[in-house]
JSON list of C-alpha atoms in Angstrom, two decimals:
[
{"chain": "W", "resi": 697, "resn": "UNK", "atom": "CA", "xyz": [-20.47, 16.33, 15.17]},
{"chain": "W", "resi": 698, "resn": "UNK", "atom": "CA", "xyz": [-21.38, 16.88, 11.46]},
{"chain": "W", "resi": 699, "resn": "UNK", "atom": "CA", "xyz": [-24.97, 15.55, 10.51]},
{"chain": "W", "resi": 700, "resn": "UNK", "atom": "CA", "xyz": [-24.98, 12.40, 8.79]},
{"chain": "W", "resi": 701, "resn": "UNK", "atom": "CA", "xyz": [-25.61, 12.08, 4.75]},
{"chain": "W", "resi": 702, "resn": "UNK", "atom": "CA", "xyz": [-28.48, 9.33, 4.13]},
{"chain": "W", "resi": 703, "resn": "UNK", "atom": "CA", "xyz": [-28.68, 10.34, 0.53]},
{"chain": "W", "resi": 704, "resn": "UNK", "atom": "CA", "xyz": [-25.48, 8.41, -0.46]},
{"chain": "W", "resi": 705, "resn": "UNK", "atom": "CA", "xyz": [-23.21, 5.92, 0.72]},
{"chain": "W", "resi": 706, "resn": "UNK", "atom": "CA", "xyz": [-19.67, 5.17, 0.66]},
{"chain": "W", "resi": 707, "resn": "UNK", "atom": "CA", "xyz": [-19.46, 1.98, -0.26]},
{"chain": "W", "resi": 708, "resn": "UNK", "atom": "CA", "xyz": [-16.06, 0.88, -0.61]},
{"chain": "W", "resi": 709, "resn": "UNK", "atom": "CA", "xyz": [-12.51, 2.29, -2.29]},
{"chain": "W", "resi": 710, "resn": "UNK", "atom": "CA", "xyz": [-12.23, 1.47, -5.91]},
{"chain": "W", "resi": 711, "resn": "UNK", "atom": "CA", "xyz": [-8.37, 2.18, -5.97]},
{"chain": "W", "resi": 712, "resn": "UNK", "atom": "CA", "xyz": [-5.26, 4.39, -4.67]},
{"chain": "W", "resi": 713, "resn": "UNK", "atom": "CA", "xyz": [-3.15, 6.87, -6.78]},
{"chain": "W", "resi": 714, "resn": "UNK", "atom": "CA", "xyz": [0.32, 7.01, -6.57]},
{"chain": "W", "resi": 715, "resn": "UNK", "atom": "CA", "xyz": [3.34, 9.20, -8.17]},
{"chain": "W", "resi": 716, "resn": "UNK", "atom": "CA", "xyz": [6.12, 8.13, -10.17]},
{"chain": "W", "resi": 717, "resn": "UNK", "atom": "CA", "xyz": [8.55, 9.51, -12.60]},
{"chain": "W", "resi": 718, "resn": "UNK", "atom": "CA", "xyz": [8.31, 9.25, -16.20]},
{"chain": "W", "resi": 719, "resn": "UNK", "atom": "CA", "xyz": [10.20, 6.26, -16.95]},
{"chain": "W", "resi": 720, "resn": "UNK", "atom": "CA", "xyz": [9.57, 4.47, -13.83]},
{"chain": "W", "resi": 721, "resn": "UNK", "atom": "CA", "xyz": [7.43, 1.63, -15.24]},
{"chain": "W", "resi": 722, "resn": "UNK", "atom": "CA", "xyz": [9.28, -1.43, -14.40]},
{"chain": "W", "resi": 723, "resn": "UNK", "atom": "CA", "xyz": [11.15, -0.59, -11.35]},
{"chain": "W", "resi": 724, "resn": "UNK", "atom": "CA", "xyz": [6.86, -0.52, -10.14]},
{"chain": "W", "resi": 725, "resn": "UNK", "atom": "CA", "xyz": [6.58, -3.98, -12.05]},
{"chain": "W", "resi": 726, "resn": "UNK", "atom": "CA", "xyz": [9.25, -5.16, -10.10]},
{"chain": "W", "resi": 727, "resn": "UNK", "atom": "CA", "xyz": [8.22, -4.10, -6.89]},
{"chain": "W", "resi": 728, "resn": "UNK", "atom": "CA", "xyz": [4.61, -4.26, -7.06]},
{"chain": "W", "resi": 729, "resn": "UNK", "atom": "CA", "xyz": [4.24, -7.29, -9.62]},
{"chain": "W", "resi": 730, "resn": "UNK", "atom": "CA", "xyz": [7.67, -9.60, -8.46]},
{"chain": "W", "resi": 731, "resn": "UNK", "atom": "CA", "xyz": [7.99, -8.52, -4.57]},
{"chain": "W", "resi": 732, "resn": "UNK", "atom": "CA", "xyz": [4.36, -7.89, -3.68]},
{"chain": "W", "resi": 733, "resn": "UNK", "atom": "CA", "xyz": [2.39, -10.51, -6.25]},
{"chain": "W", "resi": 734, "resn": "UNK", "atom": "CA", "xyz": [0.18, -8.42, -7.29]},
{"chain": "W", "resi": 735, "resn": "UNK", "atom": "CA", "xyz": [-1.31, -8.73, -11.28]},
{"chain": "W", "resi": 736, "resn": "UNK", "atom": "CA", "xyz": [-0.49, -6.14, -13.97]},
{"chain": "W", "resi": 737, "resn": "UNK", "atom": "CA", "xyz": [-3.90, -4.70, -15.26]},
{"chain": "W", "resi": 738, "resn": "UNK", "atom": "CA", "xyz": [-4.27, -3.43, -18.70]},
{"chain": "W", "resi": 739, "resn": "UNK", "atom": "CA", "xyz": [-5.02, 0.10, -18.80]},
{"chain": "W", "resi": 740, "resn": "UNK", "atom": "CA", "xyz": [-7.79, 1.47, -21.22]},
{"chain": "W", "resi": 741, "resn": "UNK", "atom": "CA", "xyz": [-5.94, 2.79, -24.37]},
{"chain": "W", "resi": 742, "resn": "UNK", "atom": "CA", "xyz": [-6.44, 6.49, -23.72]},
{"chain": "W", "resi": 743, "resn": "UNK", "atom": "CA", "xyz": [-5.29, 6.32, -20.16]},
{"chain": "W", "resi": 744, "resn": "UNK", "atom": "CA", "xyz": [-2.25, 3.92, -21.56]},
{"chain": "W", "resi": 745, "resn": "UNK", "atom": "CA", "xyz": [-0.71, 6.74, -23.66]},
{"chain": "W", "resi": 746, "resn": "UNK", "atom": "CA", "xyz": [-0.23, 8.95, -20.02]},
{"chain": "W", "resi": 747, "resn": "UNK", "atom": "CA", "xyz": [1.77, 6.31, -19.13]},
{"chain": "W", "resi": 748, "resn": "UNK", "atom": "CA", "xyz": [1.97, 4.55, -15.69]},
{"chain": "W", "resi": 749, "resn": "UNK", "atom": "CA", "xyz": [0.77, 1.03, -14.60]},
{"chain": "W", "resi": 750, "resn": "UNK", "atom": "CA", "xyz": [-2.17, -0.31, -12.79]},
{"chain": "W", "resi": 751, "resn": "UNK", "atom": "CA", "xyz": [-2.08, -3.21, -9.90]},
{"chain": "W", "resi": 752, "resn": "UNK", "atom": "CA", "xyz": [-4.61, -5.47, -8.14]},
{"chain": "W", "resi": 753, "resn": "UNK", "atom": "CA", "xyz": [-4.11, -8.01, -5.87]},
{"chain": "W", "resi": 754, "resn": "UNK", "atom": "CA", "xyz": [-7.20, -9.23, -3.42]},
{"chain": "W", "resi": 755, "resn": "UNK", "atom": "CA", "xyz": [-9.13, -6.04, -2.83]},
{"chain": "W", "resi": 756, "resn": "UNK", "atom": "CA", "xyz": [-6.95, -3.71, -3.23]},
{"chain": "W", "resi": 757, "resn": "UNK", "atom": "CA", "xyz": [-6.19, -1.76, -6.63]},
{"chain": "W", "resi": 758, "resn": "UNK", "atom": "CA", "xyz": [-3.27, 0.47, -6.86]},
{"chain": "W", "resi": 759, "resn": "UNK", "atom": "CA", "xyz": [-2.88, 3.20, -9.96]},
{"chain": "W", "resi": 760, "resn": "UNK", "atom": "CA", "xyz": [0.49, 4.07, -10.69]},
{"chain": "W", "resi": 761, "resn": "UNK", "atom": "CA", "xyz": [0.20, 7.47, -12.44]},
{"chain": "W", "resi": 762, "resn": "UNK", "atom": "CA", "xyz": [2.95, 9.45, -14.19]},
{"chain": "W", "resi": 763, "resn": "UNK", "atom": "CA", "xyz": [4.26, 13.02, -12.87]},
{"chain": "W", "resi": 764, "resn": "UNK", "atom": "CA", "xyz": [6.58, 14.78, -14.08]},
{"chain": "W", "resi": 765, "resn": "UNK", "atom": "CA", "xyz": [7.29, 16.62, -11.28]},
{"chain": "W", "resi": 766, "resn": "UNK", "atom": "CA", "xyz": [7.44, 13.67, -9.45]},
{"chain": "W", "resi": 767, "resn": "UNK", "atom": "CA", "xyz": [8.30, 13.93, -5.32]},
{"chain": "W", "resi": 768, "resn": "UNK", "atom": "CA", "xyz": [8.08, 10.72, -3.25]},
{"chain": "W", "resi": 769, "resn": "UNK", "atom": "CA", "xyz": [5.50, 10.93, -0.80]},
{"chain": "W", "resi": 770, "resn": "UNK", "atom": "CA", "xyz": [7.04, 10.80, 2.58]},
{"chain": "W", "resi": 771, "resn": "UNK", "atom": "CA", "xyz": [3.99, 11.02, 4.64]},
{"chain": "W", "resi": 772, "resn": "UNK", "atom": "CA", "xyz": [1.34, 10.56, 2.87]},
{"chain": "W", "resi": 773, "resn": "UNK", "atom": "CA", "xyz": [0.58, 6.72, 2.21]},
{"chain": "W", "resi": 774, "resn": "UNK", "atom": "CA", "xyz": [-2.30, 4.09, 1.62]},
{"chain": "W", "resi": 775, "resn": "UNK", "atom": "CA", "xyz": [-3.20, 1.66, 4.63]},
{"chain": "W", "resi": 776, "resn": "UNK", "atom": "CA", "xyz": [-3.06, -1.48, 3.18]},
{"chain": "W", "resi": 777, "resn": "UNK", "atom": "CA", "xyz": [-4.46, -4.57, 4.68]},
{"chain": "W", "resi": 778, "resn": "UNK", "atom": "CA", "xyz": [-3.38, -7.94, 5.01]},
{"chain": "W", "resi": 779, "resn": "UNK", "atom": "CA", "xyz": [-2.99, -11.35, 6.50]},
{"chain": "W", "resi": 780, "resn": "UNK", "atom": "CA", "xyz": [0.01, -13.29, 7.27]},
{"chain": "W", "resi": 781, "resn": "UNK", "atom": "CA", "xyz": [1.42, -9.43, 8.11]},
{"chain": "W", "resi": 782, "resn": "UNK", "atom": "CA", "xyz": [4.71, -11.83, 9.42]},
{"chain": "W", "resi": 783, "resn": "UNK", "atom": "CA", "xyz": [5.27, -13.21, 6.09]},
{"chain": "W", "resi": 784, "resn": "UNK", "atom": "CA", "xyz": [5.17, -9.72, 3.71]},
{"chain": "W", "resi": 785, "resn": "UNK", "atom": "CA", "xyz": [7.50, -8.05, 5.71]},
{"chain": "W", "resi": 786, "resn": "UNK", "atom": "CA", "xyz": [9.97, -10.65, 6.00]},
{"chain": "W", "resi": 787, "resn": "UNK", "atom": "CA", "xyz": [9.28, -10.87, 2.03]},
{"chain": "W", "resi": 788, "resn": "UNK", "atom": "CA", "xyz": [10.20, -7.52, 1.86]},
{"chain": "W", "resi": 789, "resn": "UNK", "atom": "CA", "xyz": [13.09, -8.20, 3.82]},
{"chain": "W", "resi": 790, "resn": "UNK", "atom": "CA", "xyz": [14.18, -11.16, 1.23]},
{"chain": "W", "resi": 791, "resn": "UNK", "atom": "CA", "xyz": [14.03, -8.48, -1.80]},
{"chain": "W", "resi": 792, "resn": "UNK", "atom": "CA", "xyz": [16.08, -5.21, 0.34]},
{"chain": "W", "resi": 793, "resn": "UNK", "atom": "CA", "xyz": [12.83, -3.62, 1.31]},
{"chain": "W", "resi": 794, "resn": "UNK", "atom": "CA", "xyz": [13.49, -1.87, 4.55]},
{"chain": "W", "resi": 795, "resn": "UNK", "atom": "CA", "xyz": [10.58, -2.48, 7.66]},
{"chain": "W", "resi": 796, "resn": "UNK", "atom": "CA", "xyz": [9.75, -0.23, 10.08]},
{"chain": "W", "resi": 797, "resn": "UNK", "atom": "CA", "xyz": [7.31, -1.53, 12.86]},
{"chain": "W", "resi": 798, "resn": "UNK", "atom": "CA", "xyz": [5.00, 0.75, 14.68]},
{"chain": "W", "resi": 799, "resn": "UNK", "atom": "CA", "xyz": [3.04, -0.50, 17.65]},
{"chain": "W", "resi": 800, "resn": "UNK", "atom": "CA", "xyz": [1.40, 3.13, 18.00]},
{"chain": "W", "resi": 801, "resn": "UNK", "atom": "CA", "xyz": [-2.01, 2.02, 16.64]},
{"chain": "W", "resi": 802, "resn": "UNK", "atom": "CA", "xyz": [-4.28, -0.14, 18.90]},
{"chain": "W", "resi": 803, "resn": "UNK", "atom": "CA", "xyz": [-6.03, -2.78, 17.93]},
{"chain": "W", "resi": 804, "resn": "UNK", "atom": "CA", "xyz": [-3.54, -3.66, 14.91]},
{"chain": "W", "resi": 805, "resn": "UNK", "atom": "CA", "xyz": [-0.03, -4.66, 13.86]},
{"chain": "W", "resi": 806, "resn": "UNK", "atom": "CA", "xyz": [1.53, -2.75, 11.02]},
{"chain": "W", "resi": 807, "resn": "UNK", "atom": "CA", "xyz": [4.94, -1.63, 9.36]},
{"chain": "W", "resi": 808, "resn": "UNK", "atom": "CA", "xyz": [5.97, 0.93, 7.02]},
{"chain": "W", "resi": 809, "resn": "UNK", "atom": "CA", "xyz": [7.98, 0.29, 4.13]},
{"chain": "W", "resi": 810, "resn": "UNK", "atom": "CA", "xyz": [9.06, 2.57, 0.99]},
{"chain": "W", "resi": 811, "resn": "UNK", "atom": "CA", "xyz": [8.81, 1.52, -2.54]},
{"chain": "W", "resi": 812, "resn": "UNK", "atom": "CA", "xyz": [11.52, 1.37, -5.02]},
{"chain": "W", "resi": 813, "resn": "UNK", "atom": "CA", "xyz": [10.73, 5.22, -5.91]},
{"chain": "W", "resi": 814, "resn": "UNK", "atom": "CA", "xyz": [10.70, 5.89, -2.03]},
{"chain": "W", "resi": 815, "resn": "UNK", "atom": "CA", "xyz": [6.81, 6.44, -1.90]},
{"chain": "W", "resi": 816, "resn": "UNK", "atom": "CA", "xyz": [5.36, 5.45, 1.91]},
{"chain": "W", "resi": 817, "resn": "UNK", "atom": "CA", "xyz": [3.43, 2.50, 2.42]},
{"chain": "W", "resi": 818, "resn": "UNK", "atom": "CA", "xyz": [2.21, 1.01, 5.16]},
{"chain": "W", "resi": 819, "resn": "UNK", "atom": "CA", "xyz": [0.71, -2.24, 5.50]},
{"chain": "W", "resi": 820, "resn": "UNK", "atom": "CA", "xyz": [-1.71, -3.37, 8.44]},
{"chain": "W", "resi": 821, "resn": "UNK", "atom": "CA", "xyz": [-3.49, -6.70, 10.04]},
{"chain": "W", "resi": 822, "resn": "UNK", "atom": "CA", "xyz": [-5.83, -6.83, 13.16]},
{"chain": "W", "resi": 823, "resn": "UNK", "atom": "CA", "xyz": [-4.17, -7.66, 16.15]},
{"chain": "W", "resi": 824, "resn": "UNK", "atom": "CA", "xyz": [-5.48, -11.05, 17.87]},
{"chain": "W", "resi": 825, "resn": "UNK", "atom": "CA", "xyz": [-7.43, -10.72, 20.82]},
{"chain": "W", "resi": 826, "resn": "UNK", "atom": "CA", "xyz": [-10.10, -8.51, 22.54]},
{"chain": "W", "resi": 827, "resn": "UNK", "atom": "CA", "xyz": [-11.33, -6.06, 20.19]},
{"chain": "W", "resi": 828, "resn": "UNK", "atom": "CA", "xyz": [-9.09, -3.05, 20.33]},
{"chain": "W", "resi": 829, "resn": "UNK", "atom": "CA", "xyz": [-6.31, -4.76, 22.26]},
{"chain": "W", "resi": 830, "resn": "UNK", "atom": "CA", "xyz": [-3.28, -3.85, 20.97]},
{"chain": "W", "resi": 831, "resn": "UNK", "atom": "CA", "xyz": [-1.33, -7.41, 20.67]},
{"chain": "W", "resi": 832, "resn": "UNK", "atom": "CA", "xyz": [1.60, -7.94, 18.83]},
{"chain": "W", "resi": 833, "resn": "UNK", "atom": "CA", "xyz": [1.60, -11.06, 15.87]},
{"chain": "W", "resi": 834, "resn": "UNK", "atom": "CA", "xyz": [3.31, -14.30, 16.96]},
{"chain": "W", "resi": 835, "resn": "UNK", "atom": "CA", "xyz": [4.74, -14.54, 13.70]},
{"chain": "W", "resi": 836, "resn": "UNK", "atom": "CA", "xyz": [8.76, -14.27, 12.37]},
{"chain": "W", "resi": 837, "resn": "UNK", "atom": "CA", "xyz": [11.30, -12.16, 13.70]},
{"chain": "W", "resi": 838, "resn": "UNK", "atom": "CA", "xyz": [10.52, -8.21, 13.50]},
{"chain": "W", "resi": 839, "resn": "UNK", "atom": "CA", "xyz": [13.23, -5.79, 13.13]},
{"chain": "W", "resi": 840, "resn": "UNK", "atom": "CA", "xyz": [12.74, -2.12, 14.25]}
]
């Protein structure tokens, strides 16, 4: 086991990075802004002219960042947390958004969904219960 650091601590994540083409702007305002909810942030000038957009909704900030070589990433993803877990993917569901459930991690409930440039996402709540039980939400209808 490595030795611990008591120099510094990690105190938190200030955002997640994500790829899209040049061009791709408001195909991520529609998805992230209309479908998800989440506010638009202005970007500081010189970081504006690189192009991309910048999310935050709750805790979480996402940075959409232009690349021209752009590949969605298929396995590769942010965990994002949330309540009402139910109602986001059956939001999702409402705007097209494909939801794959995935009952392989215990003590949560999640799904994995793809954005509108096909980058992996997948969003997770605590499961009810004993800590670490592995208990499925009594929300809405899931699909597989």
């Amino acid at each position: 086991m490595a030795e611990q650091n008591t120099e510094y601590t990690f105190d938190g994540l200030h955002h997640v990075q994500l790829a899209i083409p040049p061009g791709a702007e408001e195909l991520c305002r529609a998805f992230w802004g209309d479908v998800l909810g989440m506010t638009e942030l202005e970007k500081p000038p010189a970081l504006a002219a690189r192009g991309g957009c910048w999310f935050r909704g709750g805790g979480l900030e996402v940075h959409l960042g232009v690349q021209d070589d752009f590949r969605p990433s298929g396995k590769a993803h942010p965990g994002i947390l949330v309540s009402s877990l139910d109602t986001l993917a059956e939001r999702l569901r409402d705007h097209g958004v494909d939801v794959t459930w995935d009952d392989d991690f215990p003590g949560y409930n999640r799904f994995y969904a793809l954005d509108k440039l096909g980058n992996r996402l997948e969003f997770l709540e605590r499961a009810p219960g004993p800590a670490g039980a592995h208990v499925r939400g009594t929300g809405g209808p899931r699909e597989a």
